[in-house]
Tab-separated table of C-alpha atoms in Angstrom:
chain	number	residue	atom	x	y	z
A	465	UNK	CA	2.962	28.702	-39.299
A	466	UNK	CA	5.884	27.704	-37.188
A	467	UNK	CA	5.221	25.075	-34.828
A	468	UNK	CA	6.471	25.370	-31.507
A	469	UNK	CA	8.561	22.430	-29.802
A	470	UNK	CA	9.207	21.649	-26.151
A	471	UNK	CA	12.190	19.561	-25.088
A	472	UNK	CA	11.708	18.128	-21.064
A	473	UNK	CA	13.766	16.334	-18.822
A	474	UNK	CA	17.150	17.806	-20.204
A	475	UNK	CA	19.099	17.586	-16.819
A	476	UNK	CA	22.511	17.683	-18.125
A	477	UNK	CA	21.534	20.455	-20.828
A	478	UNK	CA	23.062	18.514	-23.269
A	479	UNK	CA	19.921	17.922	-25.876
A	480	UNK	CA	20.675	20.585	-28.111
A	481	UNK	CA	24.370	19.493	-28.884
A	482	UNK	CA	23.262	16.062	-29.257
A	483	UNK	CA	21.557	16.134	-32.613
A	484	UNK	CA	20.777	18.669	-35.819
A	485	UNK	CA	18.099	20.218	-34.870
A	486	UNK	CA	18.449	22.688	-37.161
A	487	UNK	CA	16.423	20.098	-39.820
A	488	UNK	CA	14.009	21.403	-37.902
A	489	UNK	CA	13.723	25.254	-39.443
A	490	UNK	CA	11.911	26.987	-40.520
A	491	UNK	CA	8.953	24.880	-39.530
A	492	UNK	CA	9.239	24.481	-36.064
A	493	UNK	CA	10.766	26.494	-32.924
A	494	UNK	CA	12.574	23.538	-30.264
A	495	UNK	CA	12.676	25.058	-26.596
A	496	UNK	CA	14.390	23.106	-23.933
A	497	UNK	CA	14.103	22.498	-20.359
A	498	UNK	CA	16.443	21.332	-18.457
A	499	UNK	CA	14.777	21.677	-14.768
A	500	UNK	CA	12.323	19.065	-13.784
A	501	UNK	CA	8.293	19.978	-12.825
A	502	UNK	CA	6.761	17.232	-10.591
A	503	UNK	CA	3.237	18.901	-10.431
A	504	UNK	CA	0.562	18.663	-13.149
A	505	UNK	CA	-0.591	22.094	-12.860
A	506	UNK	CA	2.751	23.538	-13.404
A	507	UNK	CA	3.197	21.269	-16.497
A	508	UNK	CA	-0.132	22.455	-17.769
A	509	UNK	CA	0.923	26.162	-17.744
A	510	UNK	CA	4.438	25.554	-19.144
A	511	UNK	CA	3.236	22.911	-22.153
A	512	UNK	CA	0.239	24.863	-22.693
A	513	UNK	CA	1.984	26.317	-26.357
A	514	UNK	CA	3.640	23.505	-27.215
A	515	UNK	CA	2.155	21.184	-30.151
A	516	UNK	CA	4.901	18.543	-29.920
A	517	UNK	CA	7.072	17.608	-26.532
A	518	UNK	CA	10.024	15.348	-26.539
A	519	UNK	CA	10.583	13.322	-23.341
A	520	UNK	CA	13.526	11.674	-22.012
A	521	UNK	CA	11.730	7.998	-21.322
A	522	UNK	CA	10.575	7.630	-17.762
A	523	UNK	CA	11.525	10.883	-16.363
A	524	UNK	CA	7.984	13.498	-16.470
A	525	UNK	CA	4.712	11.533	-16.167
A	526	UNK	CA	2.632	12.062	-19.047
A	527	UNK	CA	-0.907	10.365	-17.164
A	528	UNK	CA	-4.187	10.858	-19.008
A	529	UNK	CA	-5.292	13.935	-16.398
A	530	UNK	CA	-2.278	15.919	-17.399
A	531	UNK	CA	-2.700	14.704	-21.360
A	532	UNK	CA	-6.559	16.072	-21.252
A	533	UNK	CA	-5.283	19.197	-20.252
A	534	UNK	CA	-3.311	19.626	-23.442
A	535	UNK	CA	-5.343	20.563	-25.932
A	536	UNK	CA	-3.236	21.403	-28.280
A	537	UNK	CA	-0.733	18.943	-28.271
A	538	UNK	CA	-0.664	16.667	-31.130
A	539	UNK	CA	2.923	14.806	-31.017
A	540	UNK	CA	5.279	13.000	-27.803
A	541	UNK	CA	7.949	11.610	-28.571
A	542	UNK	CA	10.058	9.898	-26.388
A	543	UNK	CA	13.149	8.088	-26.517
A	544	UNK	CA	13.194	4.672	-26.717
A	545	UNK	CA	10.263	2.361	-27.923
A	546	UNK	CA	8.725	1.900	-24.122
A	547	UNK	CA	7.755	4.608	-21.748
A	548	UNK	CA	5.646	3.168	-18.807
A	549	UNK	CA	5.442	7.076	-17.591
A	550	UNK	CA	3.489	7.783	-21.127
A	551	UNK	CA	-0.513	6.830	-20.946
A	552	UNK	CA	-0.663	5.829	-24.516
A	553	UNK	CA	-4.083	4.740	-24.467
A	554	UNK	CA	-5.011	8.323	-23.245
A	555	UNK	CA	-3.085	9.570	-26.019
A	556	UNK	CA	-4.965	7.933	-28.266
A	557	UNK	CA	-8.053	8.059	-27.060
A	558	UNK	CA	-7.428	12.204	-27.171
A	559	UNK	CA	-5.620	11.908	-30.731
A	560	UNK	CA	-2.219	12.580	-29.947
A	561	UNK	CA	0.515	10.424	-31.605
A	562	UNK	CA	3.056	9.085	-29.774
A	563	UNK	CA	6.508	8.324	-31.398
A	564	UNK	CA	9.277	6.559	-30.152
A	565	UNK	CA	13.298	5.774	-31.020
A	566	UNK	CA	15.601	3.214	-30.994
A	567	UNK	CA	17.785	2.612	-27.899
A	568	UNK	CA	21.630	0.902	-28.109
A	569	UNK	CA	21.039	-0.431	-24.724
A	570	UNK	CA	23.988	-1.245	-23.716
A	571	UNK	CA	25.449	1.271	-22.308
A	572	UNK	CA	23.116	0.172	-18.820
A	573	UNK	CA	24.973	-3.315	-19.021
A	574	UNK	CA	28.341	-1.588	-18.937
A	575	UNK	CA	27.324	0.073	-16.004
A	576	UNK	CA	26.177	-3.225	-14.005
A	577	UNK	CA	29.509	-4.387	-14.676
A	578	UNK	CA	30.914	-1.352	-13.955
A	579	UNK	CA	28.922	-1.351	-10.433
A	580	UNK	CA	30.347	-5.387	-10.029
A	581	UNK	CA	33.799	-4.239	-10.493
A	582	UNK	CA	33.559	-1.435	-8.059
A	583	UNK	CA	32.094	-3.508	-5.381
A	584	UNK	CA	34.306	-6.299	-6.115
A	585	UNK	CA	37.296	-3.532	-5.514
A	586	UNK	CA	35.662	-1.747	-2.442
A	587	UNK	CA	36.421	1.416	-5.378
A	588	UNK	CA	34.667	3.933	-3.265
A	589	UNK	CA	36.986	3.378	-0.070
A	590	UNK	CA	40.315	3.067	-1.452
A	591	UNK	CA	39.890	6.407	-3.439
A	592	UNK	CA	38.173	8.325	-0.461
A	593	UNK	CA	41.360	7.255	1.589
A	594	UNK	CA	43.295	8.171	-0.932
A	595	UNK	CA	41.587	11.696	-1.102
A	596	UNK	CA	41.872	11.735	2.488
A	597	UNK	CA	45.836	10.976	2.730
A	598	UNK	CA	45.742	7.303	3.110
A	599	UNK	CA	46.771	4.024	1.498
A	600	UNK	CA	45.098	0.652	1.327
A	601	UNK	CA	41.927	0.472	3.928
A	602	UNK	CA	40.316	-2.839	2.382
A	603	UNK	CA	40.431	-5.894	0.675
A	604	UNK	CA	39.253	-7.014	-2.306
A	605	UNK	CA	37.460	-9.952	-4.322
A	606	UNK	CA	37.859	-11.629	-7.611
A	607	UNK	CA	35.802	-11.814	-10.177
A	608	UNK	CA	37.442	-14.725	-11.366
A	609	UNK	CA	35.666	-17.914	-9.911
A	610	UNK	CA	32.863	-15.986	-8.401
A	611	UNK	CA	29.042	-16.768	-9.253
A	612	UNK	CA	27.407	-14.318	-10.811
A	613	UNK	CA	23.514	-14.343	-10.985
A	614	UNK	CA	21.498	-12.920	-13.670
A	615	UNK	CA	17.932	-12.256	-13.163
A	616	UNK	CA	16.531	-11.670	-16.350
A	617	UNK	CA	18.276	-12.840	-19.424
A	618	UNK	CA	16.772	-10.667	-22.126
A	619	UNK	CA	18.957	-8.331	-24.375
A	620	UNK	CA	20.482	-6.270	-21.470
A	621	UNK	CA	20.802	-9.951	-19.178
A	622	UNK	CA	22.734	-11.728	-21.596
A	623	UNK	CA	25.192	-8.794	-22.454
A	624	UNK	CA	25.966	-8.778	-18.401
A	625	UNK	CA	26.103	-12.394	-18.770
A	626	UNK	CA	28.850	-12.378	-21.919
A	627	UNK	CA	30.661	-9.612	-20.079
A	628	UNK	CA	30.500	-12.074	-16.688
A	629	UNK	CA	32.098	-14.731	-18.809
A	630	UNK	CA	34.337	-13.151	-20.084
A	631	UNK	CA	35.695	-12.124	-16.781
A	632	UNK	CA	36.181	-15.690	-15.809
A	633	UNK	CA	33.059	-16.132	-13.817
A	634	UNK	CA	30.426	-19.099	-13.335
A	635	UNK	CA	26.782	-17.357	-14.779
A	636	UNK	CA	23.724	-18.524	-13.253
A	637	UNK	CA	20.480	-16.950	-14.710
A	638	UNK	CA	16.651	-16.707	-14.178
A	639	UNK	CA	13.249	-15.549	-14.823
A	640	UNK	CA	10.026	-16.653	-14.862
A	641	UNK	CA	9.562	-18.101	-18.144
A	642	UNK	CA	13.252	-18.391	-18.769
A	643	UNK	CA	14.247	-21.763	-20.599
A	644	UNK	CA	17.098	-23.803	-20.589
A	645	UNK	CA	17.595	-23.550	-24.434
A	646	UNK	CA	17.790	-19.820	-23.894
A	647	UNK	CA	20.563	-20.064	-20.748
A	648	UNK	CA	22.262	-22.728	-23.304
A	649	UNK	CA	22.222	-20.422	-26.665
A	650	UNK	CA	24.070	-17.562	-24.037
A	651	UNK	CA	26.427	-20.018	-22.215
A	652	UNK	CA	24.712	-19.935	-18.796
A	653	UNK	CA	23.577	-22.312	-16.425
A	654	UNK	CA	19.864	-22.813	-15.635
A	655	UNK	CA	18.565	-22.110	-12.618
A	656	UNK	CA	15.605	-21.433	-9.894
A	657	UNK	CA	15.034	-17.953	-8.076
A	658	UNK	CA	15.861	-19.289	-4.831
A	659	UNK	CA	19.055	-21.088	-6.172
A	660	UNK	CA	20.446	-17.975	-7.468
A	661	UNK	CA	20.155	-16.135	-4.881
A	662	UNK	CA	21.684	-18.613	-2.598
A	663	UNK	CA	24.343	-19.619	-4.407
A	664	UNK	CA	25.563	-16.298	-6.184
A	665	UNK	CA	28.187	-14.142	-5.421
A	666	UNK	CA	26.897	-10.846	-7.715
A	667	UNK	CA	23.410	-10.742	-8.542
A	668	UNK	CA	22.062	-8.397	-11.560
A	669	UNK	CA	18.474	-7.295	-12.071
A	670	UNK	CA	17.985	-7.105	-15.984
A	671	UNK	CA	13.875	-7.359	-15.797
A	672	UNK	CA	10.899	-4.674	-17.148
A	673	UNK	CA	9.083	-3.542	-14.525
A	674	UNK	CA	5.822	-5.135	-14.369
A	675	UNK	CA	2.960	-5.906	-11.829
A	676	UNK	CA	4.434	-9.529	-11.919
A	677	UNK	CA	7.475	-8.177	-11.064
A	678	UNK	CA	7.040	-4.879	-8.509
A	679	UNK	CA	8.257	-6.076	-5.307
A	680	UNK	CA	9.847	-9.085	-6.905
A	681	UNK	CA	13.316	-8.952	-4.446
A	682	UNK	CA	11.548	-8.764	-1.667
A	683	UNK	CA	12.757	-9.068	1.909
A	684	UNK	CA	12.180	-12.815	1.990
A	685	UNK	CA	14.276	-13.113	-1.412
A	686	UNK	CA	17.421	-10.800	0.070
A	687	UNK	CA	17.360	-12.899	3.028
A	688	UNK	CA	18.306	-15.734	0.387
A	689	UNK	CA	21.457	-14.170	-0.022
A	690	UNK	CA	25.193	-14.838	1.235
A	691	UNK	CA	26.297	-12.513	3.828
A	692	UNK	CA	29.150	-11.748	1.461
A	693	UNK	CA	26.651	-11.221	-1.724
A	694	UNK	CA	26.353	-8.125	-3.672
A	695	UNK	CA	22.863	-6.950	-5.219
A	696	UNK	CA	22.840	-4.568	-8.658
A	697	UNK	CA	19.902	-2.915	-10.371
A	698	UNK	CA	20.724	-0.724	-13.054
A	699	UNK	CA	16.841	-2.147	-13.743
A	700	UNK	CA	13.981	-0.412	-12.509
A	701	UNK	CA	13.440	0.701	-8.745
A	702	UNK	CA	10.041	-1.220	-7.520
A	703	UNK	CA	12.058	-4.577	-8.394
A	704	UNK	CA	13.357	-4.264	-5.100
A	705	UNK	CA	11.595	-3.791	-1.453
A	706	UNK	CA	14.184	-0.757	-1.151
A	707	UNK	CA	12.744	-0.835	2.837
A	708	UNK	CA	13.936	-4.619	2.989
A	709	UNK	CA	17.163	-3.498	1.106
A	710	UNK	CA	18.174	-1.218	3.057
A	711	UNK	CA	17.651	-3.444	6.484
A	712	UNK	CA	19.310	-5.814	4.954
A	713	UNK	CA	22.616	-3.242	4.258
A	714	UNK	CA	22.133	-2.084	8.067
A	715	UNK	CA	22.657	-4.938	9.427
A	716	UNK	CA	25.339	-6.561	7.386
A	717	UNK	CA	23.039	-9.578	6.134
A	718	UNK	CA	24.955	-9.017	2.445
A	719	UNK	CA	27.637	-7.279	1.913
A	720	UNK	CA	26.324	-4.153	-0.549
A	721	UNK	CA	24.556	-2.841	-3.448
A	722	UNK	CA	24.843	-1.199	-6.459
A	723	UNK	CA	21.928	1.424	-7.102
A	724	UNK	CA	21.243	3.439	-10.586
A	725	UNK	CA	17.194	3.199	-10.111
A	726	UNK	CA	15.115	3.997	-7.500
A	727	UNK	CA	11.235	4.050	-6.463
A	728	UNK	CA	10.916	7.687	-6.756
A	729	UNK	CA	13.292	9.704	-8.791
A	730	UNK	CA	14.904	11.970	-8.568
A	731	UNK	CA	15.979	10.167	-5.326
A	732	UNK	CA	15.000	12.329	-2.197
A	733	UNK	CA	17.643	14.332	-0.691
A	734	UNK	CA	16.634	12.576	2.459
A	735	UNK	CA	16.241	9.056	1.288
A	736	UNK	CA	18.189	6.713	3.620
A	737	UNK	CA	19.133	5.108	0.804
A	738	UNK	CA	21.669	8.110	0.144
A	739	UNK	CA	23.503	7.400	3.698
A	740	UNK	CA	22.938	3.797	3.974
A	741	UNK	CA	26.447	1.344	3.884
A	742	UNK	CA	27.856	-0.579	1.789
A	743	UNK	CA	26.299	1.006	-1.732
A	744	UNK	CA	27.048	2.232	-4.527
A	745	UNK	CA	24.395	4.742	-5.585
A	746	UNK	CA	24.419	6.564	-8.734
A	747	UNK	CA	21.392	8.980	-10.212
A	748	UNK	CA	19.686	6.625	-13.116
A	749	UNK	CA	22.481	7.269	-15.704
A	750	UNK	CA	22.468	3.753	-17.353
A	751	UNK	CA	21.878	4.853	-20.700
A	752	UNK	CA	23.302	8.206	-20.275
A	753	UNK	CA	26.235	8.057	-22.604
A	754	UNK	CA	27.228	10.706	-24.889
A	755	UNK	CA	26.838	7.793	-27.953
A	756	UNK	CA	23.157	6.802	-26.564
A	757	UNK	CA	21.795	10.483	-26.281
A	758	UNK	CA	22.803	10.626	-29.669
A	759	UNK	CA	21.093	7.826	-31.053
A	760	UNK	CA	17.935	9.395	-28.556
A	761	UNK	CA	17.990	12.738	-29.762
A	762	UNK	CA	18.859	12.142	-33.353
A	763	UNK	CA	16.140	10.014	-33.948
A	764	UNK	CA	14.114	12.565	-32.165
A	765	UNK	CA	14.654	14.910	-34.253
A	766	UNK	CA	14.317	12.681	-37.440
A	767	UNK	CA	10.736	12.125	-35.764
A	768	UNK	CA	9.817	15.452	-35.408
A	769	UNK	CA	10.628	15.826	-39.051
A	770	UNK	CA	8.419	13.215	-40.237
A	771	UNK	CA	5.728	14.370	-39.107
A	772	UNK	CA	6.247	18.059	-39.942
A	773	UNK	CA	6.381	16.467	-43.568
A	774	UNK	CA	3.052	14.222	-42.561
A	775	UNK	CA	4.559	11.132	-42.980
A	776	UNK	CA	4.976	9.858	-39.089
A	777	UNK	CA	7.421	7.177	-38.212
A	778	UNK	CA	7.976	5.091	-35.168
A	779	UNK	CA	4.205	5.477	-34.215
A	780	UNK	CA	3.887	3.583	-30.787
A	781	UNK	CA	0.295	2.125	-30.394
A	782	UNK	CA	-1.669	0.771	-26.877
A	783	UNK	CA	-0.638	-2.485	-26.086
């Protein structure tokens, strides 16, 4: 019997050229879906045939009341090895296996940079002018000499950091539970939230979203910063008070932002994050290289395969 497939969250349309899934035949039928369903009944009706879904990580909610509605769904997999929008201990609990794949991850550090640079450059005016008919409108900054601040110093944090250094600048990091011996073995300096956030010229968000750290820049933290400070999260939305944010943008009390996440996404059409000055927004495409999807959508398929054979691999159990 052939099984049938369903592939969500394929925005781009893009999934299907991405890997073989052709490994796939005769066993199983793949169906993809490039639009986006917010509401659990509508995902019920549509996923209703489906024995295994792949998921783009963090895009459709997979909560326990839309999982018990599922019946016959015996396989997610998602890409990458963390999905805080999958209720794994619901799956579980309801027997369906959960599979994960590797992620290259760098691809959202290049963009933090790339965010830096553009900000740095005031990228966004010079080329509208130059769209518009008109020459220089602004002045730039130097990366060279500046202070950049990392928050977070994990895989994605010290990358930005390396790339920061390389660039000429001074790195500042911190987390937490971040040690010196850490900042030392990357080549950064040491330091305490309210330090970096004083002192820095760039500050990057490279933390997991947490309850310890939802709401984490908060109003009272921006207000930290320089008037001529830059903020970047290519991290995860609820980091940041995106209210506080975007009063702080308003009235001038820093001098932008760099956006690829957001508290609800897709971002509304009506956010006032989409008119608000100073930012650079762009729509969560930190790991949305054509190299990453196929790492994402390879090993998706090499999933799917493994447990067509019944032997599973990259089995993600409740933490």
């Amino acid at each position: 019997m052939t099984v049938a497939v369903a592939v969500l969250d394929d925005y781009q349309s893009v999934a299907e050229g991405c890997a073989d899934w052709s490994v796939l035949a005769p066993d199983a039928e793949v169906t993809f879906f490039s639009d986006r369903l917010p509401l659990v009944p509508e995902l019920v009706e549509r996923l209703a045939p489906f024995e295994i879904v792949g998921v783009m990580r963090e895009r459709t909610p997979f909560s326990r009341a839309l999982l018990e509605q599922l019946p016959d769904l015996r396989l997610l997999v998602t890409t990458g090895r963390r999905n805080a929008a999958i209720d794994v201990a619901a799956a579980a609990e309801l027997g369906i296996m959960v599979s994960g794949t590797t992620s290259p991850g760098h691809a959202t550090a290049e963009l933090a940079m790339a965010m830096i640079l553009s900000l740095a450059r005031n990228l966004e005016a010079e080329t509208r002018s130059m769209r518009a008919g008109g020459w220089q409108v602004g002045l730039g900054r130097d990366l060279h000499g500046a202070t950049l601040g990392v928050v977070g110093l994990g895989r994605l944090g010290a990358r930005v950091a390396t790339i920061g250094l390389a660039f000429g600048m001074h790195v500042v990091a911190w987390s937490e539970h971040l040690t010196t011996e850490r900042c030392e073995d990357v080549g950064v300096q040491c330091v305490d939230q309210e330090t970096l956030f004083r002192i820095s010229d760039y500050i990057s968000i490279h933390l997991r979203l947490s309850e310890r750290t939802r709401g984490l820049v908060s109003e009272e933290v921006i207000s930290m910063m320089k008037p001529d400070a830059y903020l970047v999260n290519t991290s995860r939305g609820p980091i940041v008070d995106e209210a506080a944010l975007r009063r702080a943008l308003e009235a001038g009390a820093i001098a932008g932002a760099g956006l690829d996440v957001y508290g609800e996404e897709p971002l509304p059409v009506d956010d006032p994050l989409r008119v608000a000055p100073n930012v650079v927004l762009t729509p969560h495409i930190g790991y949305v290289t054509r190299e990453t999807y196929r790492v994402f959508y390879g090993e998706m398929v090499e999933t799917i395969r493994a447990y067509l054979d019944g032997d599973p691999i990259r089995v993600i159990t409740p933490e």
